[in-house]
Coordinates of C-alpha atoms in Angstrom, one line a residue:
Chain A
M1 CA 11.0 48.9 84.8
D2 CA 12.0 51.5 87.3
N3 CA 14.1 54.1 85.6
L4 CA 16.3 54.7 88.7
S5 CA 17.7 51.2 89.3
L6 CA 21.1 49.9 88.5
Q7 CA 19.1 47.0 86.8
N8 CA 18.2 49.6 84.2
P9 CA 21.2 49.6 81.8
V10 CA 20.6 53.2 80.8
F11 CA 20.8 54.3 84.4
A12 CA 23.8 52.1 85.0
T13 CA 25.5 53.7 82.0
Y14 CA 24.8 57.1 83.5
V15 CA 26.2 56.1 86.9
I16 CA 29.4 54.8 85.3
A17 CA 29.9 58.0 83.3
A18 CA 29.0 60.2 86.2
T19 CA 31.3 58.5 88.7
I20 CA 34.2 58.6 86.2
M21 CA 33.7 62.3 85.8
I22 CA 33.5 62.9 89.5
L23 CA 36.8 61.0 89.9
K24 CA 38.3 63.1 87.1
V25 CA 37.4 66.4 88.7
S26 CA 38.5 65.2 92.2
S27 CA 41.9 64.3 90.6
M28 CA 42.3 67.9 89.6
S29 CA 42.4 68.8 93.3
W30 CA 45.0 66.2 94.0
L31 CA 47.0 67.2 91.0
T32 CA 47.0 70.8 92.3
V33 CA 48.4 69.5 95.6
V34 CA 51.1 67.4 93.8
R35 CA 52.2 70.4 91.7
M36 CA 52.2 72.8 94.7
L37 CA 54.5 70.3 96.5
Q38 CA 56.7 70.0 93.4
V39 CA 57.2 73.7 92.8
K40 CA 56.8 74.7 96.4
G41 CA 54.5 77.5 95.4
G42 CA 51.2 78.5 93.9
Y43 CA 49.8 79.2 97.3
R44 CA 47.0 81.7 97.8
S45 CA 46.5 82.6 101.5
P46 CA 48.8 84.8 103.6
E47 CA 49.0 82.1 106.3
D48 CA 50.5 79.7 103.7
L49 CA 53.8 81.4 104.3
K50 CA 54.0 80.1 107.9
K51 CA 56.7 77.6 108.5
T52 CA 55.2 74.1 108.7
P53 CA 56.2 70.5 108.1
L54 CA 54.8 70.8 104.6
N55 CA 56.4 74.2 104.0
P56 CA 59.8 74.2 105.9
S57 CA 61.3 77.2 104.0
P58 CA 58.6 79.8 103.4
D59 CA 59.2 82.6 100.8
P60 CA 56.9 85.4 99.8
S61 CA 57.3 84.4 96.1
Q62 CA 55.2 81.3 97.0
L63 CA 52.1 83.4 96.9
G64 CA 52.8 84.8 93.4
P65 CA 51.4 83.4 90.1
N66 CA 52.8 80.0 89.3
E67 CA 52.1 78.7 85.8
P68 CA 52.4 74.9 86.5
V69 CA 49.9 75.2 89.4
D70 CA 47.7 77.8 87.7
R71 CA 47.3 75.6 84.6
I72 CA 45.7 72.8 86.8
R73 CA 43.5 75.4 88.4
R74 CA 42.3 76.6 85.0
I75 CA 41.6 73.0 83.9
H76 CA 39.7 72.6 87.2
L77 CA 37.7 75.7 86.7
N78 CA 36.7 74.5 83.2
D79 CA 35.5 71.3 84.9
L80 CA 33.4 73.3 87.4
E81 CA 31.8 75.1 84.4
N82 CA 30.9 71.9 82.7
V83 CA 30.8 68.7 84.8
P84 CA 28.2 69.6 87.5
F85 CA 25.7 70.4 84.7
F86 CA 26.5 67.2 82.9
L87 CA 25.9 65.3 86.1
V88 CA 22.4 66.7 86.5
A89 CA 21.5 66.9 82.8
G90 CA 22.6 63.3 82.2
F91 CA 20.5 62.2 85.2
L92 CA 17.4 63.9 84.0
F93 CA 18.0 62.6 80.5
V94 CA 17.5 59.1 81.9
F95 CA 13.8 60.0 82.5
T96 CA 13.3 60.6 78.7
E97 CA 14.0 56.8 78.4
P98 CA 16.5 56.9 75.6
S99 CA 17.7 53.7 74.0
L100 CA 20.7 52.1 75.6
L101 CA 22.8 52.8 72.5
V102 CA 21.9 56.5 72.4
A103 CA 22.7 56.7 76.1
Q104 CA 26.0 55.0 75.7
V105 CA 27.1 57.1 72.8
L106 CA 26.2 60.4 74.5
F107 CA 27.5 59.6 78.0
Y108 CA 30.7 57.9 77.0
T109 CA 31.5 60.4 74.2
Y110 CA 31.1 63.1 76.8
V111 CA 33.5 61.3 79.1
V112 CA 36.1 60.7 76.4
S113 CA 35.8 64.4 75.2
R114 CA 36.5 65.7 78.7
L115 CA 39.5 63.3 79.2
L116 CA 41.0 64.4 75.9
H117 CA 40.3 68.0 76.8
F118 CA 42.3 67.5 79.9
A119 CA 45.1 65.9 77.9
A120 CA 45.2 68.8 75.5
Y121 CA 45.1 71.4 78.2
F122 CA 47.7 69.6 80.4
T123 CA 50.1 69.4 77.5
A124 CA 49.5 73.0 76.4
R125 CA 48.1 72.2 72.9
T126 CA 46.7 75.1 70.9
H127 CA 43.5 76.9 71.9
D128 CA 41.9 75.5 68.8
T129 CA 42.5 71.9 69.8
R130 CA 41.2 72.5 73.3
A131 CA 38.2 74.4 72.0
T132 CA 37.2 71.6 69.6
L133 CA 37.3 69.0 72.3
W134 CA 35.3 71.3 74.7
T135 CA 32.7 71.9 72.0
V136 CA 32.0 68.1 71.6
G137 CA 31.2 67.9 75.3
S138 CA 29.2 71.2 75.3
V139 CA 27.1 70.1 72.3
I140 CA 26.2 66.7 74.0
L141 CA 25.3 68.5 77.2
I142 CA 23.0 71.0 75.3
Y143 CA 21.5 68.3 73.2
M144 CA 20.5 66.2 76.3
T145 CA 19.2 69.2 78.1
V146 CA 17.0 70.4 75.2
R147 CA 15.7 66.9 74.6
T148 CA 14.8 66.6 78.3
L149 CA 13.1 70.0 78.4
L150 CA 11.0 69.1 75.3
V151 CA 9.9 65.8 76.8
A152 CA 9.0 67.5 80.1
L153 CA 7.1 70.2 78.3
G154 CA 5.2 67.6 76.3
T155 CA 4.0 65.5 79.2
Chain B
M1 CA 11.9 49.3 99.9
D2 CA 12.2 52.1 97.4
N3 CA 15.7 53.5 97.7
L4 CA 14.5 57.1 97.0
S5 CA 12.1 57.7 99.7
L6 CA 12.4 59.7 102.9
Q7 CA 11.1 56.5 104.6
N8 CA 14.5 54.9 103.6
P9 CA 16.8 56.0 106.5
V10 CA 19.9 55.9 104.2
F11 CA 18.3 58.3 101.8
A12 CA 17.0 60.5 104.7
T13 CA 20.6 60.6 106.0
Y14 CA 21.8 61.7 102.6
V15 CA 19.1 64.4 102.4
I16 CA 20.1 65.7 105.8
A17 CA 23.8 65.9 104.9
A18 CA 23.1 67.3 101.4
T19 CA 20.8 70.1 102.7
I20 CA 23.3 71.1 105.4
M21 CA 26.1 71.3 102.8
I22 CA 23.9 73.4 100.5
L23 CA 23.1 75.8 103.4
K24 CA 26.8 75.9 104.2
V25 CA 27.8 76.9 100.7
S26 CA 24.9 79.4 100.4
S27 CA 26.2 81.0 103.7
M28 CA 29.5 81.8 101.9
S29 CA 27.6 84.1 99.5
W30 CA 26.0 85.9 102.4
L31 CA 29.2 86.1 104.3
T32 CA 30.8 87.7 101.3
V33 CA 28.0 90.2 101.3
V34 CA 28.5 90.9 105.0
R35 CA 32.2 91.4 104.6
M36 CA 31.8 93.6 101.6
L37 CA 29.5 95.9 103.6
Q38 CA 31.9 95.8 106.6
V39 CA 35.0 96.8 104.7
K40 CA 33.1 98.7 102.0
G41 CA 35.2 97.0 99.3
G42 CA 36.1 93.8 97.6
Y43 CA 33.9 94.7 94.6
R44 CA 34.7 93.4 91.2
S45 CA 32.7 95.3 88.5
P46 CA 33.4 98.8 87.3
E47 CA 29.7 99.8 87.8
D48 CA 30.1 99.0 91.5
L49 CA 31.8 102.4 91.9
K50 CA 28.5 104.1 91.1
K51 CA 27.0 106.0 94.0
T52 CA 24.0 104.0 95.4
P53 CA 22.2 103.6 98.7
L54 CA 24.4 100.6 99.5
N55 CA 27.6 102.4 98.4
P56 CA 27.2 106.1 99.3
S57 CA 30.9 107.1 99.0
P58 CA 32.5 105.2 96.1
D59 CA 36.2 105.0 95.8
P60 CA 38.4 103.3 93.2
S61 CA 40.2 101.3 95.9
Q62 CA 37.0 99.4 96.4
L63 CA 37.8 97.4 93.3
G64 CA 41.2 96.3 94.5
P65 CA 42.2 93.1 96.3
N66 CA 40.7 92.9 99.7
E67 CA 41.9 90.1 102.0
P68 CA 38.8 89.8 104.3
V69 CA 36.5 89.5 101.3
D70 CA 38.9 87.4 99.2
R71 CA 39.4 84.9 102.0
I72 CA 35.6 84.1 101.9
R73 CA 35.8 83.9 98.1
R74 CA 38.7 81.3 98.4
I75 CA 36.7 79.3 100.9
H76 CA 33.7 79.6 98.5
L77 CA 35.7 78.4 95.5
N78 CA 37.0 75.4 97.6
D79 CA 33.4 74.6 98.2
L80 CA 32.6 74.7 94.5
E81 CA 35.4 72.3 93.8
N82 CA 34.1 69.8 96.4
V83 CA 30.5 70.1 97.4
P84 CA 28.6 69.7 94.1
F85 CA 30.4 66.4 93.6
F86 CA 29.6 65.2 97.1
L87 CA 26.0 66.0 96.4
V88 CA 25.9 63.8 93.3
A89 CA 28.3 61.1 94.6
G90 CA 26.4 60.8 97.8
F91 CA 23.1 60.5 96.0
L92 CA 24.4 57.8 93.6
F93 CA 26.0 56.0 96.6
V94 CA 22.5 55.5 98.0
F95 CA 21.8 53.1 95.1
T96 CA 24.6 50.8 96.3
E97 CA 22.4 50.2 99.4
P98 CA 25.0 50.7 102.1
S99 CA 24.1 49.9 105.7
L100 CA 22.7 52.8 107.6
L101 CA 25.7 52.9 109.8
V102 CA 28.1 53.2 106.9
A103 CA 26.0 55.9 105.3
Q104 CA 25.8 57.9 108.5
V105 CA 29.6 57.6 109.2
L106 CA 30.5 58.7 105.6
F107 CA 27.9 61.4 105.1
Y108 CA 28.2 63.0 108.6
T109 CA 32.0 62.8 108.7
Y110 CA 32.0 64.6 105.4
V111 CA 29.8 67.3 106.7
V112 CA 31.9 67.7 109.9
S113 CA 35.1 67.8 107.9
R114 CA 33.8 70.6 105.7
L115 CA 32.6 72.6 108.6
L116 CA 36.0 72.2 110.3
H117 CA 37.7 73.1 107.1
F118 CA 35.7 76.3 107.0
A119 CA 36.6 77.1 110.6
A120 CA 40.3 76.5 109.9
Y121 CA 40.3 78.6 106.8
F122 CA 38.2 81.4 108.3
T123 CA 40.6 81.7 111.3
A124 CA 43.7 81.4 109.0
R125 CA 45.1 78.3 110.5
T126 CA 48.1 76.8 108.8
H127 CA 47.9 75.3 105.3
D128 CA 48.7 71.9 106.9
T129 CA 45.6 72.0 109.1
R130 CA 43.4 73.1 106.2
A131 CA 44.9 70.4 104.0
T132 CA 44.3 67.6 106.5
L133 CA 40.7 68.5 106.9
W134 CA 40.2 68.8 103.2
T135 CA 41.8 65.4 102.7
V136 CA 39.2 63.7 105.0
G137 CA 36.4 65.0 102.8
S138 CA 38.2 64.2 99.6
V139 CA 38.9 60.6 100.6
I140 CA 35.3 60.0 101.6
L141 CA 34.1 61.5 98.3
I142 CA 36.5 59.3 96.3
Y143 CA 35.7 56.2 98.3
M144 CA 31.9 56.6 97.7
T145 CA 32.5 57.3 94.0
V146 CA 34.8 54.3 93.4
R147 CA 32.4 52.0 95.4
T148 CA 29.4 53.2 93.3
L149 CA 31.4 52.8 90.1
L150 CA 32.3 49.2 91.0
V151 CA 28.7 48.3 91.9
A152 CA 27.4 49.8 88.6
L153 CA 30.1 48.0 86.6
G154 CA 29.2 44.7 88.4
T155 CA 25.5 44.8 87.6
Chain C
M1 CA 2.1 58.3 92.6
D2 CA 5.9 58.0 92.1
N3 CA 7.5 61.3 93.0
L4 CA 10.2 60.9 90.3
S5 CA 8.1 60.6 87.2
L6 CA 7.5 63.1 84.5
Q7 CA 3.8 62.2 85.1
N8 CA 4.2 63.9 88.4
P9 CA 3.5 67.6 87.6
V10 CA 5.7 68.8 90.5
F11 CA 8.7 66.8 89.1
A12 CA 8.0 67.9 85.6
T13 CA 8.0 71.5 86.8
Y14 CA 11.4 70.9 88.4
V15 CA 12.7 69.3 85.2
I16 CA 11.6 72.3 83.2
A17 CA 13.2 74.8 85.6
A18 CA 16.4 72.7 85.9
T19 CA 16.9 72.3 82.2
I20 CA 16.3 76.0 81.5
M21 CA 19.0 76.8 84.2
I22 CA 21.4 74.4 82.7
L23 CA 20.9 75.9 79.2
K24 CA 21.4 79.4 80.8
V25 CA 24.7 78.4 82.4
S26 CA 25.9 76.7 79.2
S27 CA 25.1 79.8 77.3
M28 CA 27.7 81.7 79.4
S29 CA 30.4 79.5 78.1
W30 CA 29.4 80.2 74.5
L31 CA 29.0 83.9 75.2
T32 CA 32.6 83.9 76.5
V33 CA 33.7 82.3 73.3
V34 CA 31.7 84.9 71.2
R35 CA 33.2 87.8 73.2
M36 CA 36.8 86.4 72.9
L37 CA 36.4 86.2 69.2
Q38 CA 34.9 89.7 69.0
V39 CA 37.6 91.4 71.0
K40 CA 40.3 88.9 70.0
G41 CA 41.5 88.7 73.6
G42 CA 40.6 87.7 77.1
Y43 CA 42.7 84.5 76.8
R44 CA 44.3 82.9 79.8
S45 CA 46.9 80.3 78.8
P46 CA 50.4 81.1 77.4
E47 CA 49.8 78.7 74.5
D48 CA 46.8 80.8 73.4
L49 CA 49.4 83.2 71.8
K50 CA 50.3 80.6 69.2
K51 CA 49.3 81.5 65.7
T52 CA 46.3 79.3 64.7
P53 CA 43.3 79.6 62.3
L54 CA 41.2 81.1 65.2
N55 CA 44.0 83.5 66.3
P56 CA 45.9 84.5 63.1
S57 CA 47.6 87.6 64.6
P58 CA 48.7 86.8 68.2
D59 CA 49.6 89.6 70.5
P60 CA 50.8 89.4 74.2
S61 CA 48.0 91.9 75.2
Q62 CA 45.5 89.1 74.4
L63 CA 46.4 87.5 77.8
G64 CA 45.7 90.7 79.8
P65 CA 42.5 91.6 81.6
N66 CA 39.6 92.2 79.2
E67 CA 36.5 93.7 80.6
P68 CA 34.0 92.5 78.0
V69 CA 35.2 88.9 78.5
D70 CA 35.8 89.2 82.2
R71 CA 32.2 90.4 82.7
I72 CA 30.8 87.2 81.3
R73 CA 33.3 85.2 83.4
R74 CA 32.0 87.0 86.5
I75 CA 28.4 86.3 85.6
H76 CA 29.4 82.7 84.9
L77 CA 31.1 82.3 88.3
N78 CA 28.0 83.7 90.0
D79 CA 26.1 81.0 88.2
L80 CA 28.5 78.4 89.5
E81 CA 28.0 79.7 93.1
N82 CA 24.2 79.3 92.8
V83 CA 22.8 77.1 90.1
P84 CA 24.3 73.7 91.0
F85 CA 22.9 74.1 94.4
F86 CA 19.5 75.0 93.1
L87 CA 19.6 71.9 90.8
V88 CA 20.1 69.6 93.8
A89 CA 18.0 71.5 96.3
G90 CA 15.1 71.7 93.9
F91 CA 15.3 68.0 93.2
L92 CA 15.3 67.1 96.9
F93 CA 12.5 69.5 97.5
V94 CA 10.3 67.4 95.2
F95 CA 10.4 64.7 97.9
T96 CA 8.7 67.0 100.4
E97 CA 5.7 66.7 98.1
P98 CA 4.8 70.4 97.8
S99 CA 1.6 71.5 96.1
L100 CA 2.0 72.1 92.4
L101 CA 1.3 75.8 92.9
V102 CA 4.1 76.2 95.5
A103 CA 6.5 74.3 93.3
Q104 CA 5.7 76.4 90.3
V105 CA 6.0 79.7 92.2
L106 CA 9.3 78.7 93.7
F107 CA 11.0 77.1 90.7
Y108 CA 9.8 79.6 88.1
T109 CA 10.5 82.7 90.3
Y110 CA 14.0 81.3 90.7
V111 CA 14.5 81.0 87.0
V112 CA 13.1 84.4 86.3
S113 CA 15.3 86.0 89.0
R114 CA 18.4 84.4 87.6
L115 CA 17.5 85.6 84.0
L116 CA 16.9 89.1 85.3
H117 CA 20.2 88.9 87.3
F118 CA 21.9 88.1 84.0
A119 CA 20.3 91.0 82.2
A120 CA 21.2 93.4 85.0
Y121 CA 24.8 92.2 85.2
F122 CA 25.2 92.1 81.4
T123 CA 24.0 95.7 81.0
A124 CA 26.1 96.8 84.0
R125 CA 23.2 98.0 86.2
T126 CA 24.2 99.1 89.7
H127 CA 25.3 96.7 92.3
D128 CA 22.1 97.3 94.2
T129 CA 19.9 96.1 91.3
R130 CA 22.1 93.0 90.9
A131 CA 22.1 92.3 94.6
T132 CA 18.3 92.5 94.8
L133 CA 17.8 90.1 92.0
W134 CA 20.4 87.7 93.4
T135 CA 18.7 87.9 96.8
V136 CA 15.4 86.7 95.4
G137 CA 17.1 83.5 94.1
S138 CA 19.1 83.0 97.2
V139 CA 16.1 83.2 99.5
I140 CA 14.2 80.7 97.4
L141 CA 17.1 78.3 97.5
I142 CA 17.5 78.6 101.2
Y143 CA 13.8 78.3 101.9
M144 CA 13.6 75.1 99.8
T145 CA 16.7 73.7 101.5
V146 CA 15.6 74.4 105.0
R147 CA 12.1 73.0 104.3
T148 CA 13.6 69.8 102.9
L149 CA 16.0 69.4 105.9
L150 CA 13.1 69.8 108.3
V151 CA 11.0 67.2 106.5
A152 CA 13.9 64.8 106.4
L153 CA 14.6 65.3 110.1
G154 CA 11.0 64.8 110.9
T155 CA 10.6 61.4 109.2

């Protein structure tokens, strides 16, 4: 069967995991917007101090550090450091023709680890909790990548 | 027909949109370089204060904040938060076999919205203008992703 | 032959280059962790000052700038600005059906240029050295992208 078809359950599993992760990262942008509107700050460009419908009472302090907004930005940056590489590594891993069970365990555990990492970061749990959850995702990413590399080298 | 062939007009449309977006993001790197050379600043590493052919008169202020350079970096970061996910979401959207018209409208509107977002950010238009243009791209990205997820779940 | 098969040597070459780059970027995350443990600093969230097994003696200075850690973060950010776009551009370039030699030269030169860029940045060579190595990768990326765009437009 063609590897790259939604009829291939391994590829469909990848597509489900990948789209959930893309929605997760896109949510970070919207969450930043929501927080900026809530705290009326966390802006970064000088022109953001112009009076507009969305910012009726500008104040220079709006450009300063703002922990509620900056927290979402840190979570977002952590996503940028991880998710794009999962999206490509997971896709290439499909070509190694793993069993459906292996694909499901790896893809869905990755998704769950990233959602829990978000929850831990969002609620300001300790660095150790965050690091543990991040490590789960990172190990899955590295495993899939090394496995794909070895299969490609062996062909 | 094979989905992933340049003979498939939907895939060819994706490839055109994707390559334009990659060139757009790559241009941000070069624009940062151009601005750093123009203002002779906006550097970030201590070693950038060494005297070299490209920096004949080093000065500690070269490592400080520099709005012309930092503006391009903010635009670049906004790209990193959006474009890699469009590249993958658009690719996976091809597997849902949309009509060519739907694909063209979504892919090309995304490209235009990002180019206008760049123009608005580059010329320091208000946050509201920038936010509106960003929203167009974000909604397209989320629509394609949700649609792909639903199709993958339904197979 | 099917373009997207590990039996296609051009695609296998892409997969090898792509997985090496993903491992390279993932290493930056781990290198950040190693450095944070070494210098016991470079943290970014207020909750990182809580006393935990990994941080038995918290100190407010741990949240300040920390050059050894920040250097890895700058290298990492440079990766984020470049590698995801190489991963997609290289993949789409496979559809232009380049000769194996061209694919090998472009993909592997890119990988080597990024590894040397890392070495130069890590050891704090001059900006000029770093910029030269970055330029090699950027030119390859732009060449592949323009070539793919032209082929897609011509079909």
